Structure formats: structure tokens, C-alpha cells
Amino acid sequence: MKTVFLKLLALTVAAMLFVASGESSHAQSSGEPAAVDRTATGGAQTLEDILRRQRGEAVPLDAGTGTPEGAPTTGPLGSQGGLSDSELWRRARQGQSVSTSAQDPNAAFLVQDEGAQWLETRRTALPTYTVYAIVAILALLTLFLLIRGRIRIMSGWSSIKIERFSFIERFGHWLLATSFIVLAVTGLALLFGREYLVPALDWIHAKMNPDAINPNYGKEAYAWFAGAGKWAHDNVAWAFMLSLVMIFVMWVFRNIPTWTDVKWLAQLGGMLRQHGHPHARKFNGGQKILFWLVIILGGSLSASGLALLQPYEYSMFSATFDKLNSVGEAVGYSLALNTSLTPIQEMQYAQQWHTIIAVVMIVIIIAHIYIGSVGMQGAFSAMGSGKVDLNWAREHHDMWVAKLEKKGKIPRPAGASKASTRDMPLSAPRKPTVPAE
Ligand code: HEM
């Protein structure tokens, strides 16, 4: 009995000791890592740091900025002494100087951390927000059409057509329009391609050929389209730039803002009411905004496009950030934008900016196409035949028509040679809508 009791006592003590030792080791592992004496390495990592990293434990040095001054680079502290592989790569990643024999400064850039962030934005945020923006504008326009309906010529068609845009103006406009549409379609295809179009093509192919699925169908079909699209995008861009210059030269003076435009904008062009439009010259306030947006955004799109077309040739963003920093300082706000971007960062900013501006323009142009076609009765012919109905012109651009009348440029209907068209009823001479009895 006594021996049994002694055995039980010994077992209990052993168990308690085991639990206590387990607790103490647990306490040790969960607590803060003991400080490491790095005097021997001049502050650089020690063998203990390397072992800790291998055990998956945190090493405070990993958050640091590299090997401190004076650290030995040889010795028994790793494959390269104080300067171990991990530390070398950390320095390279953090943009610190690592000597290389590469002649090309871009090739000498071994690791570029920002690249991962840029790629992620390129693959996720940019396509996602692009879809949101395009769906939103299409939904808004549909809603507008349903609520407001088509903007009609209130006084009906007249039989008189007046010239609104000359051949060269229309040529400039359509060169701009067709080149922009080609650029938009091919640009969006490049943005969505690898992540979305390839799986979509694979899906269509699988639905259509369930018995003979080619696993590379999407990639192969997209590769062809991407090649042709890239070629078209790079070359059609020149037509876009040329037409941008053309419309700027032809229309800039007519698009200088005036007080009339402010009043036009304050009344939203009379768009929300069924009767009457505010006064306007050849271009109204809304058109002037469109003109300047096309010029400014189109100019910026062209500049960033050229930077992408000629890689590593320009440092636009460093220069722009420098100017923005100066503006910030002038108004007492520190922007602290990086003004010494590497050539690769310049390219990444150019790609992101190019995409953002393009999407903003696409959204604006969708709204413009709507108003220049289905949204407004009588508008399209201005850019189609170059002529518009006199009643349409009087309703939307009354000051322009008044000027033409003064100059005697409004053709008079047959048999009304002496009368001023100003005195004609807006709807005259209209075709009777009810057959004569
Ligand atoms: C199929 C597409 C397009 C159609 C149907 C269209 C239609 C029109 C029409 C009818 C006008 C004359 C409006 C008026 O007489 O007052 C016009 C003007 C203009 N368009 Fe377009 N357009 C198209 C594409 C584009 C594109 C892609 C751009 C630019 C990238 C553009 C830029 C302009 C500019 C700057 C004006 C002069 C300002 C204005 O009248 O709003 N257009 N367009």
C-alpha cells in the first residue's frame, strides 16, 4: 500500500513538473524574442537571426533598411558573412545600390517592389472600375431617354436647310470620331484581354464544341486579336492626334467661353424642360465644355500614349510631380510626391494614367454620341450632310442664326425673296400633317 502511494506521489510530482516545464517553454515562445547582441556584426544580422528566420520567427532586422555601415561582409554568419543573400535581396528590393555589371540602367534594376502593386491595379482595379463607369453612363442615358424622351424640334421641321459645318470640319470630326472608336475598342480589348477575354473565348468555344475542346483556344484566338489590335492601336493613334490638332485649329475661337454660356449652363441648356432653350451662339456652353475636355484629355491621352510608344524616353511624371509639389508648397500644403521616379515607375504611371484618361473620355463620348444621334432630333445631320434644319438651328443656336441672317446667309424659301426669315413663323413652311379636305 505504502509503495503504491509512493508511486502515485512520484507520478503526480513528475506530471506537475512536466506541465510546469511545458508552460515555461510556451511562455518563452509566445513572449517577445530576446534581444540579440549584434555588437560582433556591427549591427548586421547574426547567426541567431538566420536561425530564427528558418524557424519562421520574426526578425526585427527584416523591417530595417539593410546592412548598417561597418558591418562585415565576410565571416561565418551566412553564405556571404554579414551580407547574406536575404539581406542583399532586401537591399535590392528597397532600391538601395547594388552594383551590377549591366549597362542598361533598367536591366540593372533587379527588383522593383512597385511593379507588383502596379500589376495588381492593372489586373483588378482598372478593368473593374472601367466596367462600372461604362455601365453607369449607359444606365444614366437610358434613364434620361425614358424620363425626358428625345429632344424634339418644338416647331417641327422647316423646309430650309442651312450649312452648319464645312466639308473640312466634318472630315476633321469624323477622323477624330473613327480613330477614337478604334482606339477605344482595341484599348479596352488589351485591358480586358488576358484576364477576361481569354476565359470568355474558352467558355464560348467549350459551349460550341463540347466534343473537341482545345484547351488553348482562348489564348490562341486572343493572341491573334491582341496582335492586330496592338498594331491598330499604335498606328491609328497618329490619326487621332492629327484630327485633334485639326479640330483645335478650326474651332478654338468659337469655343472661348462667354457669359452666355454661363447662363446656358445655369439652365442646363433647357434640357429638363419641354419648351424653349437658352440663348446660344454656334457652340453652346455644353459643347464648349465637351470641346475643351476633348482637347485637354485627348492631349494628355496622346502624351501618355507617346510615352508608352517610346519606352523610357520621357520623365513626364517626375516633372509633373515636381510642379505639383511646388503648387502644394505655394498654397501651404505638402504633397511630397516622388520626383525621382525610376524609368520603370515612369512607364507604370504612364500606363495607369493613359487608361484612366481613356476611360473618362469613353464615358464622355458615349454621352456625346447619344446626344448627337438618338438623343436630339435634327442634330446628326450637322455632321452628316453638314446642313441643319433652320428651325432646329433657331431653337438651339439662336444667336448664331441671327448672325447668319444679318450677313444674309440664310436661304429664303421660294417666293419669299424679300421677306426676312426672322419674320417667318418657326414652323413655316411645314408640310401639313393633316391631309387637306
Ligand atoms: C459616332 C460617333 C459620333 C457622333 C454620331 C457624333 C456626332 C456629332 C454631332 C452631330 C456634332 C455636331 C453638333 C452640333 O451641330 O452642334 C458633333 C460635334 C462634335 N463632336 Fe462628335 N460625334 C461622334 C463622335 C465623336 C468623338 C469620338 C469625338 C471626340 C473624341 C467627338 C467630338 C466632337 C466635338 C469636339 C464636337 C464639337 C462640339 C460639339 O458640337 O459638341 N465626336 N458630333
CSV table of C-alpha atoms and ligand atoms in Angstrom, one decimal:
chain,number,residue,atom,x,y,z
A,1,MET,CA,0.0,0.0,0.0
A,2,LYS,CA,2.8,2.3,1.0
A,3,THR,CA,4.7,1.6,-2.2
A,4,VAL,CA,1.6,2.2,-4.3
A,5,PHE,CA,1.1,5.5,-2.5
A,6,LEU,CA,4.8,6.5,-3.1
A,7,LYS,CA,4.5,5.6,-6.8
A,8,LEU,CA,1.4,7.7,-7.1
A,9,LEU,CA,3.1,10.7,-5.4
A,10,ALA,CA,6.1,10.4,-7.7
A,11,LEU,CA,3.8,10.3,-10.7
A,12,THR,CA,1.9,13.4,-9.6
A,13,VAL,CA,5.2,15.3,-9.0
A,14,ALA,CA,6.5,14.2,-12.4
A,15,ALA,CA,3.3,15.3,-14.1
A,16,MET,CA,3.4,18.7,-12.4
A,17,LEU,CA,7.0,19.2,-13.4
A,18,PHE,CA,6.1,18.3,-17.0
A,19,VAL,CA,3.2,20.7,-17.1
A,20,ALA,CA,5.4,23.5,-15.5
A,21,SER,CA,8.2,22.9,-17.9
A,22,GLY,CA,5.7,22.9,-20.8
A,23,GLU,CA,4.2,26.2,-19.6
A,24,SER,CA,7.6,27.8,-19.2
A,25,SER,CA,8.6,26.8,-22.8
A,26,HIS,CA,5.3,28.1,-24.1
A,27,ALA,CA,5.7,31.3,-22.2
A,28,GLN,CA,9.2,31.7,-23.7
A,29,SER,CA,8.0,31.0,-27.3
A,30,SER,CA,5.0,33.3,-27.1
A,31,GLY,CA,6.8,36.2,-25.5
A,32,GLU,CA,8.9,38.9,-27.2
A,33,PRO,CA,12.0,37.4,-28.8
A,34,ALA,CA,15.0,38.0,-26.6
A,35,ALA,CA,17.2,40.9,-27.8
A,36,VAL,CA,20.1,39.7,-29.8
A,37,ASP,CA,23.6,41.1,-29.2
A,38,ARG,CA,24.8,42.3,-32.6
A,39,THR,CA,27.9,44.1,-31.5
A,40,ALA,CA,30.1,41.4,-33.1
A,41,THR,CA,28.5,42.0,-36.5
A,42,GLY,CA,28.4,45.8,-36.3
A,43,GLY,CA,24.6,45.7,-36.1
A,44,ALA,CA,24.1,43.4,-39.0
A,45,GLN,CA,22.3,40.0,-38.7
A,46,THR,CA,23.8,37.3,-36.6
A,47,LEU,CA,23.7,33.5,-36.9
A,48,GLU,CA,20.8,33.7,-34.3
A,49,ASP,CA,18.8,35.9,-36.7
A,50,ILE,CA,19.3,33.4,-39.6
A,51,LEU,CA,18.2,30.5,-37.4
A,52,ARG,CA,15.2,32.4,-36.2
A,53,ARG,CA,14.2,33.2,-39.7
A,54,GLN,CA,14.5,29.5,-40.5
A,55,ARG,CA,12.2,28.7,-37.6
A,56,GLY,CA,9.7,31.2,-39.1
A,57,GLU,CA,10.1,33.6,-36.2
A,58,ALA,CA,10.1,37.4,-36.7
A,59,VAL,CA,13.5,39.0,-37.1
A,60,PRO,CA,13.4,42.7,-36.3
A,61,LEU,CA,16.1,43.4,-38.9
A,62,ASP,CA,13.6,42.3,-41.7
A,63,ALA,CA,11.8,45.6,-41.3
A,64,GLY,CA,15.0,47.6,-41.5
A,65,THR,CA,16.6,49.1,-44.5
A,66,GLY,CA,19.7,46.9,-45.0
A,67,THR,CA,23.1,46.3,-43.6
A,68,PRO,CA,24.3,49.0,-41.3
A,69,GLU,CA,27.5,50.8,-42.0
A,70,GLY,CA,30.6,49.0,-41.0
A,71,ALA,CA,29.0,45.5,-41.0
A,72,PRO,CA,31.5,42.8,-42.0
A,73,THR,CA,30.8,41.2,-45.3
A,74,THR,CA,32.8,38.1,-44.7
A,75,GLY,CA,32.8,35.7,-41.8
A,76,PRO,CA,30.9,32.8,-40.5
A,77,LEU,CA,27.4,34.5,-40.3
A,78,GLY,CA,25.8,33.2,-43.5
A,79,SER,CA,26.7,32.3,-47.1
A,80,GLN,CA,28.3,35.7,-47.5
A,81,GLY,CA,29.1,36.6,-44.0
A,82,GLY,CA,27.3,39.6,-42.6
A,83,LEU,CA,25.9,40.3,-46.1
A,84,SER,CA,23.8,37.2,-46.5
A,85,ASP,CA,21.6,36.5,-49.6
A,86,SER,CA,18.4,37.6,-48.0
A,87,GLU,CA,20.0,40.9,-47.0
A,88,LEU,CA,21.4,41.5,-50.4
A,89,TRP,CA,18.0,41.0,-52.0
A,90,ARG,CA,16.3,43.1,-49.4
A,91,ARG,CA,18.7,45.9,-50.3
A,92,ALA,CA,18.0,45.4,-54.0
A,93,ARG,CA,14.2,45.4,-53.3
A,94,GLN,CA,14.3,48.5,-51.3
A,95,GLY,CA,16.1,50.4,-54.1
A,96,GLN,CA,19.5,50.6,-52.4
A,97,SER,CA,22.5,50.5,-54.5
A,98,VAL,CA,23.6,47.0,-55.5
A,99,SER,CA,26.4,47.1,-58.0
A,100,THR,CA,25.9,45.2,-61.3
A,101,SER,CA,27.8,44.9,-64.5
A,102,ALA,CA,24.6,45.6,-66.6
A,103,GLN,CA,25.0,48.6,-68.9
A,104,ASP,CA,21.3,49.3,-69.3
A,105,PRO,CA,20.0,51.1,-66.1
A,106,ASN,CA,16.7,49.3,-66.4
A,107,ALA,CA,18.3,45.9,-66.5
A,108,ALA,CA,20.4,46.9,-63.5
A,109,PHE,CA,17.2,47.3,-61.5
A,110,LEU,CA,17.0,43.8,-60.0
A,111,VAL,CA,13.8,44.0,-58.0
A,112,GLN,CA,11.1,46.7,-58.3
A,113,ASP,CA,8.5,46.4,-55.5
A,114,GLU,CA,6.1,48.9,-57.0
A,115,GLY,CA,5.8,46.5,-60.0
A,116,ALA,CA,3.7,44.1,-58.0
A,117,GLN,CA,1.3,46.8,-56.9
A,118,TRP,CA,1.1,48.2,-60.5
A,119,LEU,CA,0.3,44.7,-61.9
A,120,GLU,CA,-2.4,44.2,-59.3
A,121,THR,CA,-4.1,47.5,-60.2
A,122,ARG,CA,-3.8,46.7,-63.9
A,123,ARG,CA,-5.4,43.3,-63.4
A,124,THR,CA,-8.2,44.2,-61.0
A,125,ALA,CA,-9.0,47.8,-60.2
A,126,LEU,CA,-8.7,49.3,-63.7
A,127,PRO,CA,-10.9,46.7,-65.5
A,128,THR,CA,-13.4,46.7,-62.7
A,129,TYR,CA,-13.9,50.5,-62.5
A,130,THR,CA,-13.9,50.6,-66.3
A,131,VAL,CA,-16.9,48.3,-66.4
A,132,TYR,CA,-18.7,50.3,-63.6
A,133,ALA,CA,-18.1,53.6,-65.5
A,134,ILE,CA,-19.4,52.3,-68.8
A,135,VAL,CA,-22.4,50.5,-67.3
A,136,ALA,CA,-23.2,53.6,-65.2
A,137,ILE,CA,-23.2,56.0,-68.2
A,138,LEU,CA,-25.3,53.6,-70.3
A,139,ALA,CA,-27.8,53.3,-67.5
A,140,LEU,CA,-28.0,57.0,-66.9
A,141,LEU,CA,-28.6,57.7,-70.6
A,142,THR,CA,-31.3,55.0,-70.8
A,143,LEU,CA,-33.0,56.6,-67.8
A,144,PHE,CA,-32.7,60.0,-69.3
A,145,LEU,CA,-34.2,58.8,-72.5
A,146,LEU,CA,-37.1,57.1,-70.7
A,147,ILE,CA,-37.8,60.2,-68.5
A,148,ARG,CA,-37.1,63.1,-70.8
A,149,GLY,CA,-37.6,61.4,-74.1
A,150,ARG,CA,-36.0,62.6,-77.3
A,151,ILE,CA,-35.3,66.3,-77.5
A,152,ARG,CA,-37.5,67.3,-80.4
A,153,ILE,CA,-37.7,70.3,-82.7
A,154,MET,CA,-40.5,72.0,-81.0
A,155,SER,CA,-41.7,74.0,-84.0
A,156,GLY,CA,-41.3,71.0,-86.3
A,157,TRP,CA,-39.2,70.7,-89.5
A,158,SER,CA,-38.9,73.7,-91.8
A,159,SER,CA,-38.1,73.2,-95.5
A,160,ILE,CA,-34.9,75.2,-95.1
A,161,LYS,CA,-31.5,73.8,-94.5
A,162,ILE,CA,-28.6,75.9,-93.5
A,163,GLU,CA,-24.9,75.0,-93.6
A,164,ARG,CA,-23.5,74.2,-90.1
A,165,PHE,CA,-20.2,72.5,-90.8
A,166,SER,CA,-18.0,72.6,-93.9
A,167,PHE,CA,-16.5,69.5,-95.5
A,168,ILE,CA,-13.1,70.0,-93.8
A,169,GLU,CA,-14.8,70.4,-90.4
A,170,ARG,CA,-16.7,67.2,-90.9
A,171,PHE,CA,-13.6,65.4,-92.2
A,172,GLY,CA,-11.8,66.5,-89.0
A,173,HIS,CA,-14.7,65.4,-86.8
A,174,TRP,CA,-15.1,62.0,-88.4
A,175,LEU,CA,-11.3,61.3,-88.4
A,176,LEU,CA,-11.4,62.1,-84.7
A,177,ALA,CA,-14.5,60.0,-84.1
A,178,THR,CA,-13.5,56.9,-86.1
A,179,SER,CA,-9.9,56.9,-84.8
A,180,PHE,CA,-11.2,57.4,-81.2
A,181,ILE,CA,-13.6,54.5,-81.6
A,182,VAL,CA,-10.9,52.2,-83.0
A,183,LEU,CA,-8.6,53.2,-80.2
A,184,ALA,CA,-11.3,52.7,-77.5
A,185,VAL,CA,-12.2,49.2,-78.8
A,186,THR,CA,-8.7,48.0,-79.2
A,187,GLY,CA,-7.5,49.6,-76.0
A,188,LEU,CA,-10.4,48.0,-74.0
A,189,ALA,CA,-9.6,44.7,-75.6
A,190,LEU,CA,-6.0,44.9,-74.4
A,191,LEU,CA,-7.1,45.9,-70.9
A,192,PHE,CA,-9.6,43.1,-70.6
A,193,GLY,CA,-7.8,40.5,-72.7
A,194,ARG,CA,-5.8,38.1,-70.6
A,195,GLU,CA,-8.0,38.2,-67.5
A,196,TYR,CA,-11.4,38.3,-69.1
A,197,LEU,CA,-11.5,37.8,-72.9
A,198,VAL,CA,-9.4,34.6,-72.9
A,199,PRO,CA,-11.7,32.8,-70.3
A,200,ALA,CA,-14.7,34.2,-72.2
A,201,LEU,CA,-13.4,32.8,-75.5
A,202,ASP,CA,-12.7,29.5,-73.9
A,203,TRP,CA,-16.2,29.4,-72.5
A,204,ILE,CA,-17.8,30.1,-75.9
A,205,HIS,CA,-15.6,27.6,-77.6
A,206,ALA,CA,-16.5,24.9,-75.0
A,207,LYS,CA,-20.2,25.6,-75.5
A,208,MET,CA,-19.9,25.4,-79.2
A,209,ASN,CA,-17.6,22.4,-79.4
A,210,PRO,CA,-18.3,20.3,-76.4
A,211,ASP,CA,-16.8,17.2,-78.0
A,212,ALA,CA,-13.5,18.7,-79.2
A,213,ILE,CA,-12.3,21.2,-76.7
A,214,ASN,CA,-9.0,22.8,-77.5
A,215,PRO,CA,-7.6,24.0,-74.1
A,216,ASN,CA,-5.6,26.7,-75.8
A,217,TYR,CA,-8.4,28.1,-77.9
A,218,GLY,CA,-8.9,31.3,-75.9
A,219,LYS,CA,-5.2,32.1,-75.8
A,220,GLU,CA,-4.7,31.4,-79.5
A,221,ALA,CA,-7.8,33.4,-80.6
A,222,TYR,CA,-6.9,36.3,-78.3
A,223,ALA,CA,-3.2,36.3,-79.4
A,224,TRP,CA,-4.3,37.0,-82.9
A,225,PHE,CA,-6.7,39.7,-81.9
A,226,ALA,CA,-4.2,41.3,-79.4
A,227,GLY,CA,-1.5,41.4,-82.1
A,228,ALA,CA,-3.8,43.1,-84.7
A,229,GLY,CA,-5.3,45.3,-82.0
A,230,LYS,CA,-2.0,46.4,-80.7
A,231,TRP,CA,-0.9,47.3,-84.3
A,232,ALA,CA,-4.1,49.2,-84.9
A,233,HIS,CA,-3.9,51.0,-81.6
A,234,ASP,CA,-0.3,52.1,-82.1
A,235,ASN,CA,-0.9,53.3,-85.7
A,236,VAL,CA,-4.4,54.8,-85.6
A,237,ALA,CA,-3.2,56.9,-82.7
A,238,TRP,CA,-1.5,59.2,-85.2
A,239,ALA,CA,-4.8,59.9,-87.0
A,240,PHE,CA,-6.3,60.7,-83.6
A,241,MET,CA,-3.6,63.2,-82.8
A,242,LEU,CA,-3.8,64.8,-86.3
A,243,SER,CA,-7.6,65.2,-86.0
A,244,LEU,CA,-7.2,66.6,-82.5
A,245,VAL,CA,-4.9,69.3,-83.9
A,246,MET,CA,-7.4,69.9,-86.8
A,247,ILE,CA,-10.4,70.5,-84.6
A,248,PHE,CA,-8.4,72.6,-82.2
A,249,VAL,CA,-7.3,74.9,-85.0
A,250,MET,CA,-10.8,75.0,-86.7
A,251,TRP,CA,-12.9,75.5,-83.6
A,252,VAL,CA,-10.8,77.1,-80.8
A,253,PHE,CA,-12.0,80.7,-81.3
A,254,ARG,CA,-15.6,79.6,-81.4
A,255,ASN,CA,-15.1,77.8,-78.1
A,256,ILE,CA,-13.9,80.7,-76.0
A,257,PRO,CA,-16.3,80.8,-73.0
A,258,THR,CA,-18.7,83.8,-72.7
A,259,TRP,CA,-21.3,85.0,-70.2
A,260,THR,CA,-24.0,83.5,-72.5
A,261,ASP,CA,-22.5,80.0,-71.9
A,262,VAL,CA,-22.7,80.5,-68.1
A,263,LYS,CA,-26.4,81.3,-68.4
A,264,TRP,CA,-26.9,78.4,-70.7
A,265,LEU,CA,-25.2,76.0,-68.2
A,266,ALA,CA,-27.1,77.5,-65.3
A,267,GLN,CA,-30.3,76.4,-67.1
A,268,LEU,CA,-28.8,73.1,-68.1
A,269,GLY,CA,-29.4,74.0,-71.7
A,270,GLY,CA,-33.1,73.9,-71.1
A,271,MET,CA,-32.8,70.1,-71.3
A,272,LEU,CA,-35.1,69.4,-68.4
A,273,ARG,CA,-37.9,71.5,-69.7
A,274,GLN,CA,-40.1,70.6,-72.6
A,275,HIS,CA,-40.3,74.1,-74.1
A,276,GLY,CA,-37.6,76.6,-75.0
A,277,HIS,CA,-33.8,76.6,-75.0
A,278,PRO,CA,-31.5,79.3,-73.6
A,279,HIS,CA,-29.6,81.6,-76.0
A,280,ALA,CA,-26.5,80.1,-77.7
A,281,ARG,CA,-24.0,81.0,-80.3
A,282,LYS,CA,-22.6,78.4,-82.8
A,283,PHE,CA,-21.5,76.3,-79.8
A,284,ASN,CA,-23.4,76.3,-76.6
A,285,GLY,CA,-22.0,76.1,-73.1
A,286,GLY,CA,-22.2,72.3,-73.0
A,287,GLN,CA,-20.5,71.9,-76.4
A,288,LYS,CA,-17.7,74.2,-75.3
A,289,ILE,CA,-17.1,72.0,-72.2
A,290,LEU,CA,-17.0,69.0,-74.5
A,291,PHE,CA,-14.6,70.7,-76.8
A,292,TRP,CA,-12.2,71.6,-74.0
A,293,LEU,CA,-12.4,68.2,-72.4
A,294,VAL,CA,-11.7,66.5,-75.8
A,295,ILE,CA,-8.7,68.8,-76.3
A,296,ILE,CA,-7.2,68.6,-72.8
A,297,LEU,CA,-8.0,64.9,-72.1
A,298,GLY,CA,-7.1,64.0,-75.7
A,299,GLY,CA,-3.8,65.9,-75.4
A,300,SER,CA,-3.0,64.1,-72.2
A,301,LEU,CA,-4.0,60.8,-73.7
A,302,SER,CA,-1.7,61.5,-76.6
A,303,ALA,CA,1.2,62.5,-74.4
A,304,SER,CA,1.0,59.4,-72.2
A,305,GLY,CA,0.4,57.2,-75.3
A,306,LEU,CA,3.6,58.6,-76.8
A,307,ALA,CA,5.5,57.8,-73.6
A,308,LEU,CA,4.2,54.2,-73.9
A,309,LEU,CA,5.1,54.1,-77.6
A,310,GLN,CA,8.7,55.1,-76.9
A,311,PRO,CA,9.6,53.4,-73.6
A,312,TYR,CA,12.0,55.1,-71.2
A,313,GLU,CA,12.3,58.2,-73.3
A,314,TYR,CA,10.4,60.6,-71.2
A,315,SER,CA,10.2,61.6,-67.5
A,316,MET,CA,6.8,63.2,-67.6
A,317,PHE,CA,5.6,62.2,-64.2
A,318,SER,CA,8.7,63.2,-62.2
A,319,ALA,CA,8.4,66.6,-63.9
A,320,THR,CA,4.7,66.8,-63.2
A,321,PHE,CA,5.0,65.7,-59.6
A,322,ASP,CA,7.7,68.3,-59.1
A,323,LYS,CA,5.4,71.0,-60.4
A,324,LEU,CA,2.5,69.7,-58.2
A,325,ASN,CA,4.8,69.8,-55.2
A,326,SER,CA,5.6,73.4,-55.9
A,327,VAL,CA,1.9,74.3,-56.3
A,328,GLY,CA,1.3,72.4,-53.0
A,329,GLU,CA,4.0,74.4,-51.2
A,330,ALA,CA,2.7,77.7,-52.6
A,331,VAL,CA,-0.7,77.0,-51.0
A,332,GLY,CA,0.9,75.7,-47.8
A,333,TYR,CA,0.2,72.0,-48.4
A,334,SER,CA,2.9,69.4,-48.7
A,335,LEU,CA,2.1,66.8,-51.3
A,336,ALA,CA,5.6,65.2,-51.1
A,337,LEU,CA,5.2,63.4,-54.4
A,338,ASN,CA,8.2,61.4,-55.5
A,339,THR,CA,10.1,63.4,-58.0
A,340,SER,CA,12.9,61.0,-58.8
A,341,LEU,CA,10.9,58.1,-60.3
A,342,THR,CA,12.8,55.4,-62.0
A,343,PRO,CA,12.3,54.8,-65.7
A,344,ILE,CA,10.1,51.7,-64.9
A,345,GLN,CA,8.0,53.7,-62.5
A,346,GLU,CA,7.5,56.4,-65.2
A,347,MET,CA,6.2,53.7,-67.5
A,348,GLN,CA,3.9,52.3,-64.9
A,349,TYR,CA,2.4,55.8,-64.2
A,350,ALA,CA,2.1,56.4,-67.9
A,351,GLN,CA,0.1,53.2,-68.4
A,352,GLN,CA,-2.2,53.9,-65.5
A,353,TRP,CA,-2.8,57.5,-66.4
A,354,HIS,CA,-3.4,56.6,-70.1
A,355,THR,CA,-6.1,54.0,-69.1
A,356,ILE,CA,-7.8,56.3,-66.6
A,357,ILE,CA,-8.0,59.3,-69.0
A,358,ALA,CA,-9.1,57.0,-71.8
A,359,VAL,CA,-12.0,55.6,-69.7
A,360,VAL,CA,-13.1,59.1,-68.6
A,361,MET,CA,-13.1,60.1,-72.3
A,362,ILE,CA,-15.0,57.0,-73.4
A,363,VAL,CA,-17.7,57.8,-70.8
A,364,ILE,CA,-18.0,61.4,-72.0
A,365,ILE,CA,-18.0,60.4,-75.7
A,366,ILE,CA,-20.8,57.8,-75.1
A,367,ALA,CA,-22.9,60.7,-73.8
A,368,HIS,CA,-21.9,62.9,-76.8
A,369,ILE,CA,-22.8,60.1,-79.3
A,370,TYR,CA,-26.1,59.8,-77.6
A,371,ILE,CA,-27.0,63.5,-77.8
A,372,GLY,CA,-25.6,63.8,-81.3
A,373,SER,CA,-27.8,60.9,-82.6
A,374,VAL,CA,-30.9,59.4,-80.8
A,375,GLY,CA,-31.0,61.9,-78.0
A,376,MET,CA,-31.7,65.0,-80.2
A,377,GLN,CA,-33.9,65.2,-83.2
A,378,GLY,CA,-32.2,67.0,-86.1
A,379,ALA,CA,-28.6,67.0,-84.6
A,380,PHE,CA,-26.9,64.3,-86.6
A,381,SER,CA,-27.2,65.9,-90.0
A,382,ALA,CA,-24.9,68.7,-88.8
A,383,MET,CA,-22.1,66.2,-89.0
A,384,GLY,CA,-23.7,64.1,-91.7
A,385,SER,CA,-24.6,66.3,-94.6
A,386,GLY,CA,-23.2,69.4,-92.9
A,387,LYS,CA,-26.6,71.1,-93.1
A,388,VAL,CA,-29.3,71.5,-90.3
A,389,ASP,CA,-32.9,72.4,-90.3
A,390,LEU,CA,-33.5,76.2,-89.8
A,391,ASN,CA,-36.0,75.6,-87.0
A,392,TRP,CA,-33.5,73.3,-85.2
A,393,ALA,CA,-30.8,75.9,-85.6
A,394,ARG,CA,-33.1,78.7,-84.2
A,395,GLU,CA,-34.1,76.7,-81.2
A,396,HIS,CA,-30.6,75.5,-80.2
A,397,HIS,CA,-28.3,78.3,-81.6
A,398,ASP,CA,-30.5,81.4,-82.0
A,399,MET,CA,-27.6,83.9,-81.7
A,400,TRP,CA,-25.7,82.1,-84.4
A,401,VAL,CA,-28.7,82.1,-86.7
A,402,ALA,CA,-29.3,85.8,-86.0
A,403,LYS,CA,-25.7,86.5,-87.1
A,404,LEU,CA,-26.1,84.5,-90.3
A,405,GLU,CA,-29.3,86.4,-91.1
A,406,LYS,CA,-27.5,89.7,-90.6
A,407,LYS,CA,-25.0,88.5,-93.1
A,408,GLY,CA,-27.8,87.4,-95.5
A,409,LYS,CA,-26.6,83.8,-95.4
A,410,ILE,CA,-30.0,82.2,-94.7
A,411,PRO,CA,-31.6,80.9,-97.9
A,412,ARG,CA,-35.1,82.1,-98.4
A,413,PRO,CA,-37.9,79.8,-99.3
A,414,ALA,CA,-39.1,80.1,-102.9
A,415,GLY,CA,-41.4,83.1,-103.4
A,416,ALA,CA,-40.3,84.8,-100.2
A,417,SER,CA,-37.3,86.7,-101.7
A,418,LYS,CA,-37.9,90.0,-99.9
A,419,ALA,CA,-39.1,88.7,-96.5
A,420,SER,CA,-36.6,88.2,-93.8
A,421,THR,CA,-36.5,84.6,-92.5
A,422,ARG,CA,-36.7,86.1,-89.0
A,423,ASP,CA,-40.3,87.1,-89.7
A,424,MET,CA,-41.2,83.7,-90.9
A,425,PRO,CA,-43.1,81.5,-88.5
A,426,LEU,CA,-40.7,79.0,-87.0
A,427,SER,CA,-42.6,76.1,-88.4
A,428,ALA,CA,-43.2,77.5,-91.9
A,429,PRO,CA,-43.3,76.2,-94.4
A,430,ARG,CA,-44.3,72.9,-92.9
A,431,LYS,CA,-45.8,70.0,-94.6
A,432,PRO,CA,-49.4,69.8,-93.5
A,433,THR,CA,-49.8,66.9,-91.1
A,434,VAL,CA,-53.5,66.5,-91.7
A,435,PRO,CA,-54.5,65.9,-95.3
A,436,ALA,CA,-56.4,68.8,-96.9
A,437,GLU,CA,-60.0,68.1,-97.3
B,1,HEM,C1,-20.4,58.0,-83.9
B,1,HEM,C2,-20.0,58.9,-83.1
B,1,HEM,C3,-20.3,60.4,-83.1
B,1,HEM,C4,-21.4,61.1,-83.5
B,1,HEM,C5,-22.7,60.5,-84.0
B,1,HEM,C6,-21.1,62.5,-83.3
B,1,HEM,C7,-22.0,63.5,-83.6
B,1,HEM,C8,-21.7,64.8,-83.5
B,1,HEM,C9,-22.5,65.9,-84.0
B,1,HEM,C10,-23.9,65.7,-84.6
B,1,HEM,C11,-21.9,67.1,-83.7
B,1,HEM,C12,-22.4,68.5,-84.1
B,1,HEM,C13,-23.3,69.0,-83.0
B,1,HEM,C14,-23.8,70.4,-83.4
B,1,HEM,O1,-24.2,70.5,-84.6
B,1,HEM,O2,-23.9,71.3,-82.6
B,1,HEM,C15,-20.6,66.7,-83.1
B,1,HEM,C16,-19.7,67.6,-82.7
B,1,HEM,C17,-18.5,67.3,-82.1
B,1,HEM,N1,-18.1,66.1,-81.8
B,1,HEM,FE1,-18.9,64.3,-82.3
B,1,HEM,N2,-19.9,62.6,-82.8
B,1,HEM,C18,-19.3,61.3,-82.7
B,1,HEM,C19,-18.1,61.0,-82.2
B,1,HEM,C20,-17.2,61.9,-81.6
B,1,HEM,C21,-16.0,61.6,-81.0
B,1,HEM,C22,-15.5,60.2,-80.8
B,1,HEM,C23,-15.4,62.8,-80.6
B,1,HEM,C24,-14.1,63.0,-79.9
B,1,HEM,C25,-13.3,62.1,-79.5
B,1,HEM,C26,-16.3,63.8,-81.0
B,1,HEM,C27,-16.1,65.2,-80.7
B,1,HEM,C28,-16.9,66.2,-81.1
B,1,HEM,C29,-16.6,67.6,-80.9
B,1,HEM,C30,-15.4,68.1,-80.1
B,1,HEM,C31,-17.7,68.3,-81.4
B,1,HEM,C32,-17.8,69.8,-81.4
B,1,HEM,C33,-18.5,70.2,-80.2
B,1,HEM,C34,-20.0,69.8,-80.2
B,1,HEM,O3,-20.7,70.1,-81.1
B,1,HEM,O4,-20.4,69.1,-79.2
B,1,HEM,N3,-17.4,63.3,-81.6
B,1,HEM,N4,-20.5,65.4,-83.0
